[in-house]
Amino acid sequence: MSASHQLDQRARTAFREAFGYPAGAVAVAPGRINIVGEHTDYNQGLVLPAAIDRHIAVGLRLRRDAQVALRSDRYGASVTLQRLPSRRQGNWADYVLGVAREINSRFGVGPGFEAVVASDVPVGAGLSSSGALEVALAVALLAARGIEMAPLAIAQLCQTAENDFVGARTGMMDQFTALKARGGNAILLDCRSLEDEYIPLPDGRLAWLLADTRVRHELASSAYNRRRTECEAAARVLGLSSLREATAADLERIADPVERRRARHVITENARVVLAADALRRRAPRGLGPLLYASHESLRLDFAVSCRELDCLVELAAGMPQVIGARMMGGGFGGCVLVLLESAGTDDVEQHLSQGYADEFHRSPEFYRIRSVDGVMPERAS
Ligand code: GLA
């Protein structure tokens, strides 16, 4: 049974147990890795993500009244509300409530609903559990209400919910990937033109390994929003609508040293995405190695979103002959390091990382050996 099918079954069973009757609609959305292109999406830049075999499933049924009842096998307490609130609650339910409110505001107020969330995406690890939750909820609720929507429009709706209701000013990479990814491929997404292209991933001789620091920083979301503000300020100084338009020659015109470093990260990171996509297209995946390391350095020094634990895992990985490249992944301040390596060396690399990390931090990282999968609504090659 495929990973997504298993989660689908779990959500159906959990729904029946919680509410005593079957779910009306079920949707399953994957988490993601991002090969390179970090903190570029909200700067109208380029990203190169792929969906992975870790999923969130939502089972849902519309009610006759306005009540909203939510259960989860992964997130904390159950939530029951007499109607959709207009303010955030400060817990996991906000992703669900925010998406439901966006759907109501575009298509008219619908009835309340019961929903169960089943998940095997680790939370706070940088694998986009929140994006997957939003997308699964949106697809299930739209299906239950009989509304058809194109994947790009669903991704935008979810992003608006996260920005406006949850208050995290994220880009659209995660939601877009959860919807449109295709197994065996990364998606090169241009967040300015919204054009996307499937790019084949390396064959089975190479593998992607995630090493989770198991560090979760409480301040991550406020620091994330601050980075976005700094990038916007840098673009404004240059008289540009976003840093996508900026070039290395512009940097000296940014007087504030922090803003200048943030801009330099975005400019160089966009260039690395172009090179990485090119290496993959040419079937020369070893060319990704230097790009991954350079991305990590840029995130560490210019964007300042790494932490000691992430740096330690990248350094340990770089010392192994089986490793092609490694970098911190996702928003930062904890979470996972992404490692590209020779498949045959996976056991050795895990052992080396475990040992070195435990020596330094007296705890073990967690490893996820991941495969690429389809998103909820992949485009098929015609
Ligand atoms: C989070 C956000 C994305 C993106 C990454 C950093 O995952 O949800 O939109 O900004 O961080 O690249």
XYZ file of C-alpha atoms and ligand atoms in Angstrom:
394
model
C 0.000 0.000 0.000
C 1.409 3.434 -0.894
C 2.254 5.939 1.832
C -0.590 8.249 0.818
C -3.086 5.392 0.703
C -2.140 4.353 4.230
C -2.743 7.856 5.521
C -6.060 7.999 3.652
C -7.141 4.836 5.479
C -5.958 6.196 8.815
C -7.990 9.369 8.376
C -11.105 7.396 7.402
C -10.777 5.053 10.394
C -10.050 7.898 12.803
C -13.005 9.882 11.477
C -15.395 6.990 12.000
C -14.053 6.410 15.503
C -14.325 10.077 16.432
C -17.751 10.858 14.989
C -19.467 7.493 14.509
C -20.100 7.782 10.749
C -17.879 7.858 7.621
C -16.055 10.941 6.329
C -17.697 12.568 3.321
C -14.448 13.638 1.643
C -10.818 12.678 2.235
C -7.718 14.409 0.819
C -4.055 13.510 1.308
C -1.246 16.036 0.746
C 2.525 15.465 0.940
C 5.306 17.332 2.737
C 8.293 18.491 0.707
C 12.011 18.874 0.432
C 13.557 21.871 -1.276
C 16.741 21.153 -3.201
C 17.766 24.795 -3.289
C 16.028 28.183 -3.312
C 15.444 29.017 0.367
C 13.748 32.256 1.429
C 13.395 33.163 -2.228
C 9.693 32.403 -2.754
C 8.365 35.514 -0.964
C 10.942 37.562 -2.857
C 9.340 36.577 -6.187
C 12.310 34.279 -6.781
C 13.030 30.704 -7.829
C 12.605 27.467 -5.873
C 13.292 23.802 -6.647
C 11.207 21.610 -4.311
C 9.900 18.037 -4.570
C 7.079 16.325 -2.652
C 8.062 13.470 -0.322
C 6.436 10.323 1.006
C 5.311 11.931 4.258
C 1.678 13.014 4.213
C -1.182 14.684 5.981
C -4.678 13.311 5.411
C -7.883 15.151 6.238
C -11.214 13.344 6.507
C -14.147 15.756 6.571
C -17.942 15.924 6.613
C -20.142 19.002 6.355
C -22.593 19.645 9.195
C -26.091 21.084 9.060
C -25.183 23.858 11.484
C -22.173 26.182 11.741
C -20.192 24.157 14.287
C -16.592 23.210 13.556
C -15.152 20.130 15.310
C -11.527 19.112 14.742
C -9.559 16.054 15.882
C -6.021 14.954 15.180
C -3.798 11.996 15.854
C -0.736 14.228 15.581
C -1.579 17.644 16.922
C -2.690 18.443 20.461
C -6.131 18.860 21.836
C -9.407 18.560 19.975
C -11.075 21.800 19.013
C -14.830 22.464 18.970
C -16.192 25.887 18.046
C -19.784 27.035 17.593
C -18.811 28.750 14.333
C -15.695 29.735 12.385
C -13.928 32.373 14.496
C -12.716 35.627 13.001
C -9.530 35.574 15.091
C -6.806 33.024 15.342
C -6.802 30.596 18.250
C -3.030 30.251 18.597
C -2.926 26.511 17.945
C -2.808 23.983 15.096
C -6.470 24.547 14.270
C -5.591 27.973 12.828
C -4.386 26.409 9.555
C -7.754 24.679 9.183
C -9.818 27.678 10.261
C -7.860 30.090 8.082
C -8.367 27.976 4.964
C -12.069 27.469 5.705
C -12.507 31.232 6.118
C -10.778 31.905 2.786
C -13.059 29.407 1.049
C -16.088 31.077 2.652
C -14.933 34.520 1.613
C -14.527 33.470 -2.021
C -17.483 31.138 -2.456
C -19.987 32.249 0.157
C -20.352 31.059 3.723
C -20.740 27.298 3.838
C -21.904 25.102 6.710
C -19.683 23.986 9.591
C -17.821 20.701 9.414
C -16.172 17.895 11.318
C -12.618 17.016 10.352
C -9.966 14.542 11.401
C -6.286 15.088 10.618
C -3.907 12.111 10.333
C -0.232 12.801 9.706
C 3.223 11.328 9.429
C 4.958 14.629 8.607
C 7.110 15.667 11.574
C 6.045 19.099 12.847
C 8.573 21.944 12.890
C 11.160 19.936 10.965
C 11.037 22.187 7.894
C 9.122 19.635 5.810
C 6.073 21.852 5.515
C 3.547 20.089 7.675
C 1.556 23.325 7.714
C 1.450 23.639 3.927
C 0.351 20.005 3.630
C -2.357 20.506 6.255
C -3.713 23.591 4.507
C -3.773 21.889 1.130
C -5.385 18.666 2.397
C -8.039 20.685 4.229
C -8.705 22.915 1.228
C -9.039 19.997 -1.188
C -11.315 18.041 1.180
C -13.534 21.033 2.003
C -13.810 22.131 -1.636
C -14.759 18.562 -2.617
C -17.358 18.353 0.159
C -18.869 21.655 -1.026
C -18.736 20.600 -4.684
C -16.454 23.482 -5.693
C -13.854 23.045 -8.433
C -10.666 25.062 -8.312
C -7.372 24.926 -10.228
C -4.271 23.891 -8.244
C -2.565 27.275 -8.541
C -5.655 29.035 -7.198
C -5.849 26.565 -4.281
C -2.178 27.183 -3.472
C -2.780 30.942 -3.484
C -5.847 30.574 -1.278
C -3.856 28.536 1.255
C -1.005 31.028 1.223
C -3.434 33.872 1.903
C -4.872 31.908 4.840
C -1.399 31.386 6.293
C -0.377 35.020 5.753
C -3.559 36.729 6.906
C -5.141 34.391 9.451
C -2.201 32.451 10.932
C 0.078 35.475 10.610
C 3.089 33.711 9.041
C 4.111 35.723 5.978
C 5.317 32.689 4.017
C 5.610 32.304 0.259
C 3.761 29.778 -1.886
C 6.402 27.086 -2.417
C 5.003 24.567 0.058
C 1.379 24.662 -1.021
C 2.251 24.679 -4.707
C 4.472 21.625 -4.245
C 1.885 19.714 -2.217
C -0.557 20.242 -5.065
C 1.449 19.988 -8.267
C 4.520 17.827 -7.574
C 5.174 14.773 -9.685
C 7.045 11.711 -8.365
C 10.583 11.397 -9.766
C 10.751 15.148 -10.373
C 11.488 18.422 -8.688
C 9.470 21.498 -9.669
C 11.309 24.570 -10.827
C 8.843 27.277 -9.815
C 9.260 30.905 -10.748
C 7.379 32.720 -7.999
C 7.143 35.889 -10.110
C 5.700 34.527 -13.351
C 4.224 31.455 -11.597
C 5.552 29.320 -14.433
C 6.676 25.873 -13.427
C 8.712 23.118 -15.007
C 9.214 19.512 -13.930
C 12.917 18.648 -13.649
C 13.937 14.965 -13.324
C 15.562 13.976 -10.032
C 18.711 11.803 -9.966
C 18.250 8.056 -10.419
C 18.388 5.504 -7.583
C 22.182 5.502 -7.290
C 21.831 8.729 -5.364
C 19.442 9.346 -2.475
C 18.090 12.201 -0.355
C 18.478 11.817 3.370
C 16.995 14.177 5.954
C 18.817 14.538 9.258
C 16.552 16.219 11.799
C 18.358 18.213 14.511
C 15.167 17.874 16.609
C 15.720 21.490 17.532
C 12.574 23.638 17.320
C 12.918 27.329 17.977
C 9.905 29.102 19.392
C 10.983 32.356 17.800
C 11.209 30.900 14.315
C 8.008 32.472 13.000
C 8.732 35.991 14.250
C 12.305 35.761 12.909
C 10.893 34.521 9.596
C 8.568 37.503 9.294
C 11.444 39.812 10.189
C 13.552 38.390 7.356
C 10.757 39.110 4.965
C 10.473 42.698 6.198
C 14.238 43.160 5.817
C 14.084 41.883 2.237
C 11.212 44.232 1.434
C 13.146 47.145 2.923
C 16.190 46.278 0.779
C 14.046 46.166 -2.366
C 12.504 49.523 -1.466
C 15.937 51.122 -1.085
C 16.706 49.985 -4.620
C 13.376 51.242 -5.914
C 12.355 47.707 -6.922
C 9.109 45.870 -6.330
C 11.020 42.801 -5.103
C 14.563 41.483 -4.715
C 13.962 39.315 -7.768
C 14.807 42.364 -9.861
C 18.056 43.051 -7.963
C 21.549 42.129 -9.171
C 24.899 41.846 -7.419
C 25.849 45.273 -8.787
C 22.973 46.820 -6.782
C 24.282 45.623 -3.429
C 26.579 48.541 -2.747
C 23.593 50.859 -2.938
C 22.047 49.245 0.147
C 23.491 51.184 3.064
C 22.196 49.022 5.902
C 24.622 46.093 6.307
C 21.936 43.662 7.483
C 19.625 44.459 4.581
C 22.573 44.216 2.202
C 23.396 40.701 3.433
C 19.779 39.570 3.182
C 19.646 40.846 -0.391
C 22.916 39.142 -1.267
C 21.514 35.827 -0.082
C 18.415 36.188 -2.235
C 20.378 37.217 -5.331
C 22.952 34.428 -5.049
C 20.347 31.838 -4.067
C 18.251 32.544 -7.176
C 21.389 32.026 -9.260
C 22.046 28.707 -7.510
C 18.549 27.492 -8.364
C 19.194 28.143 -12.056
C 22.476 26.214 -11.877
C 20.949 23.340 -9.895
C 18.079 22.916 -12.345
C 20.607 22.934 -15.139
C 22.755 20.241 -13.488
C 19.685 18.039 -13.075
C 18.561 18.599 -16.671
C 22.028 17.613 -17.880
C 21.846 14.501 -15.667
C 24.922 15.709 -13.832
C 23.603 15.611 -10.233
C 27.058 15.739 -8.686
C 27.084 19.344 -9.799
C 24.546 19.971 -7.011
C 27.165 19.394 -4.314
C 28.915 22.777 -4.337
C 25.564 24.538 -4.754
C 24.120 22.885 -1.643
C 27.140 23.807 0.457
C 27.149 27.369 -0.897
C 23.446 27.695 -0.126
C 24.099 26.606 3.443
C 26.878 29.151 3.871
C 24.696 31.894 2.478
C 21.813 30.962 4.802
C 24.215 30.792 7.734
C 26.120 34.027 7.166
C 24.043 36.341 4.981
C 20.526 35.313 5.907
C 21.360 34.217 9.475
C 18.717 31.498 9.771
C 20.940 28.526 10.650
C 21.920 27.331 14.130
C 24.809 25.367 15.657
C 23.013 22.064 15.380
C 22.330 22.491 11.663
C 25.901 23.649 11.013
C 27.254 20.644 12.885
C 25.284 18.158 10.763
C 26.333 19.846 7.518
C 29.992 19.790 8.585
C 29.786 16.135 9.556
C 28.113 15.253 6.250
C 30.759 17.151 4.286
C 33.418 14.927 5.848
C 31.976 11.759 4.318
C 33.154 10.570 0.875
C 29.662 9.220 0.048
C 28.065 12.651 0.459
C 27.586 14.848 -2.626
C 26.301 17.876 -0.733
C 24.279 19.046 2.267
C 22.546 22.134 3.598
C 19.972 23.308 6.093
C 16.489 23.210 4.629
C 13.243 25.127 5.078
C 12.737 28.265 7.146
C 15.666 27.495 9.483
C 16.363 27.918 13.223
C 16.304 24.138 13.656
C 14.622 21.403 11.665
C 16.388 19.299 9.057
C 19.550 19.129 7.032
C 19.088 17.798 3.506
C 21.841 15.430 2.372
C 22.393 14.215 -1.187
C 24.465 11.061 -1.085
C 25.304 7.761 -2.739
C 22.480 5.404 -1.775
C 24.902 2.632 -0.876
C 26.507 4.851 1.751
C 23.332 5.735 3.658
C 23.953 3.500 6.691
C 27.528 4.747 7.110
C 26.537 8.384 6.782
C 23.724 8.035 9.319
C 26.100 6.418 11.765
C 28.739 9.104 11.322
C 26.203 11.904 11.767
C 24.636 10.248 14.834
C 27.976 9.798 16.498
C 29.342 13.252 15.767
C 26.090 14.978 16.717
C 25.800 13.034 19.984
C 29.412 13.916 20.867
C 28.563 17.580 20.515
C 24.960 17.866 21.700
C 24.367 14.706 23.771
C 21.360 13.712 21.720
C 20.746 11.923 18.423
C 19.422 13.366 15.220
C 16.465 11.611 13.643
C 16.766 10.378 10.060
C 14.135 10.236 7.363
C 14.963 8.317 4.199
C 12.597 9.869 1.738
C 11.290 9.248 -1.773
C 9.687 11.741 -4.123
C 5.956 11.363 -4.736
C 3.073 12.994 -6.598
C 1.254 15.965 -5.154
C -2.537 16.038 -4.875
C -3.139 17.278 -8.438
C -0.004 16.565 -10.521
C 0.030 17.438 -14.178
C 0.586 14.394 -16.319
C 2.963 14.456 -19.266
C 0.795 14.614 -22.393
C 8.846 28.001 4.825
C 7.780 28.769 4.053
C 8.107 28.808 2.559
C 9.553 29.261 2.316
C 10.521 28.513 3.221
C 11.920 29.063 3.130
O 8.787 26.659 4.461
O 6.515 28.198 4.234
O 7.186 29.633 1.896
O 9.669 30.645 2.464
O 10.133 28.536 4.577
O 12.426 28.870 1.856
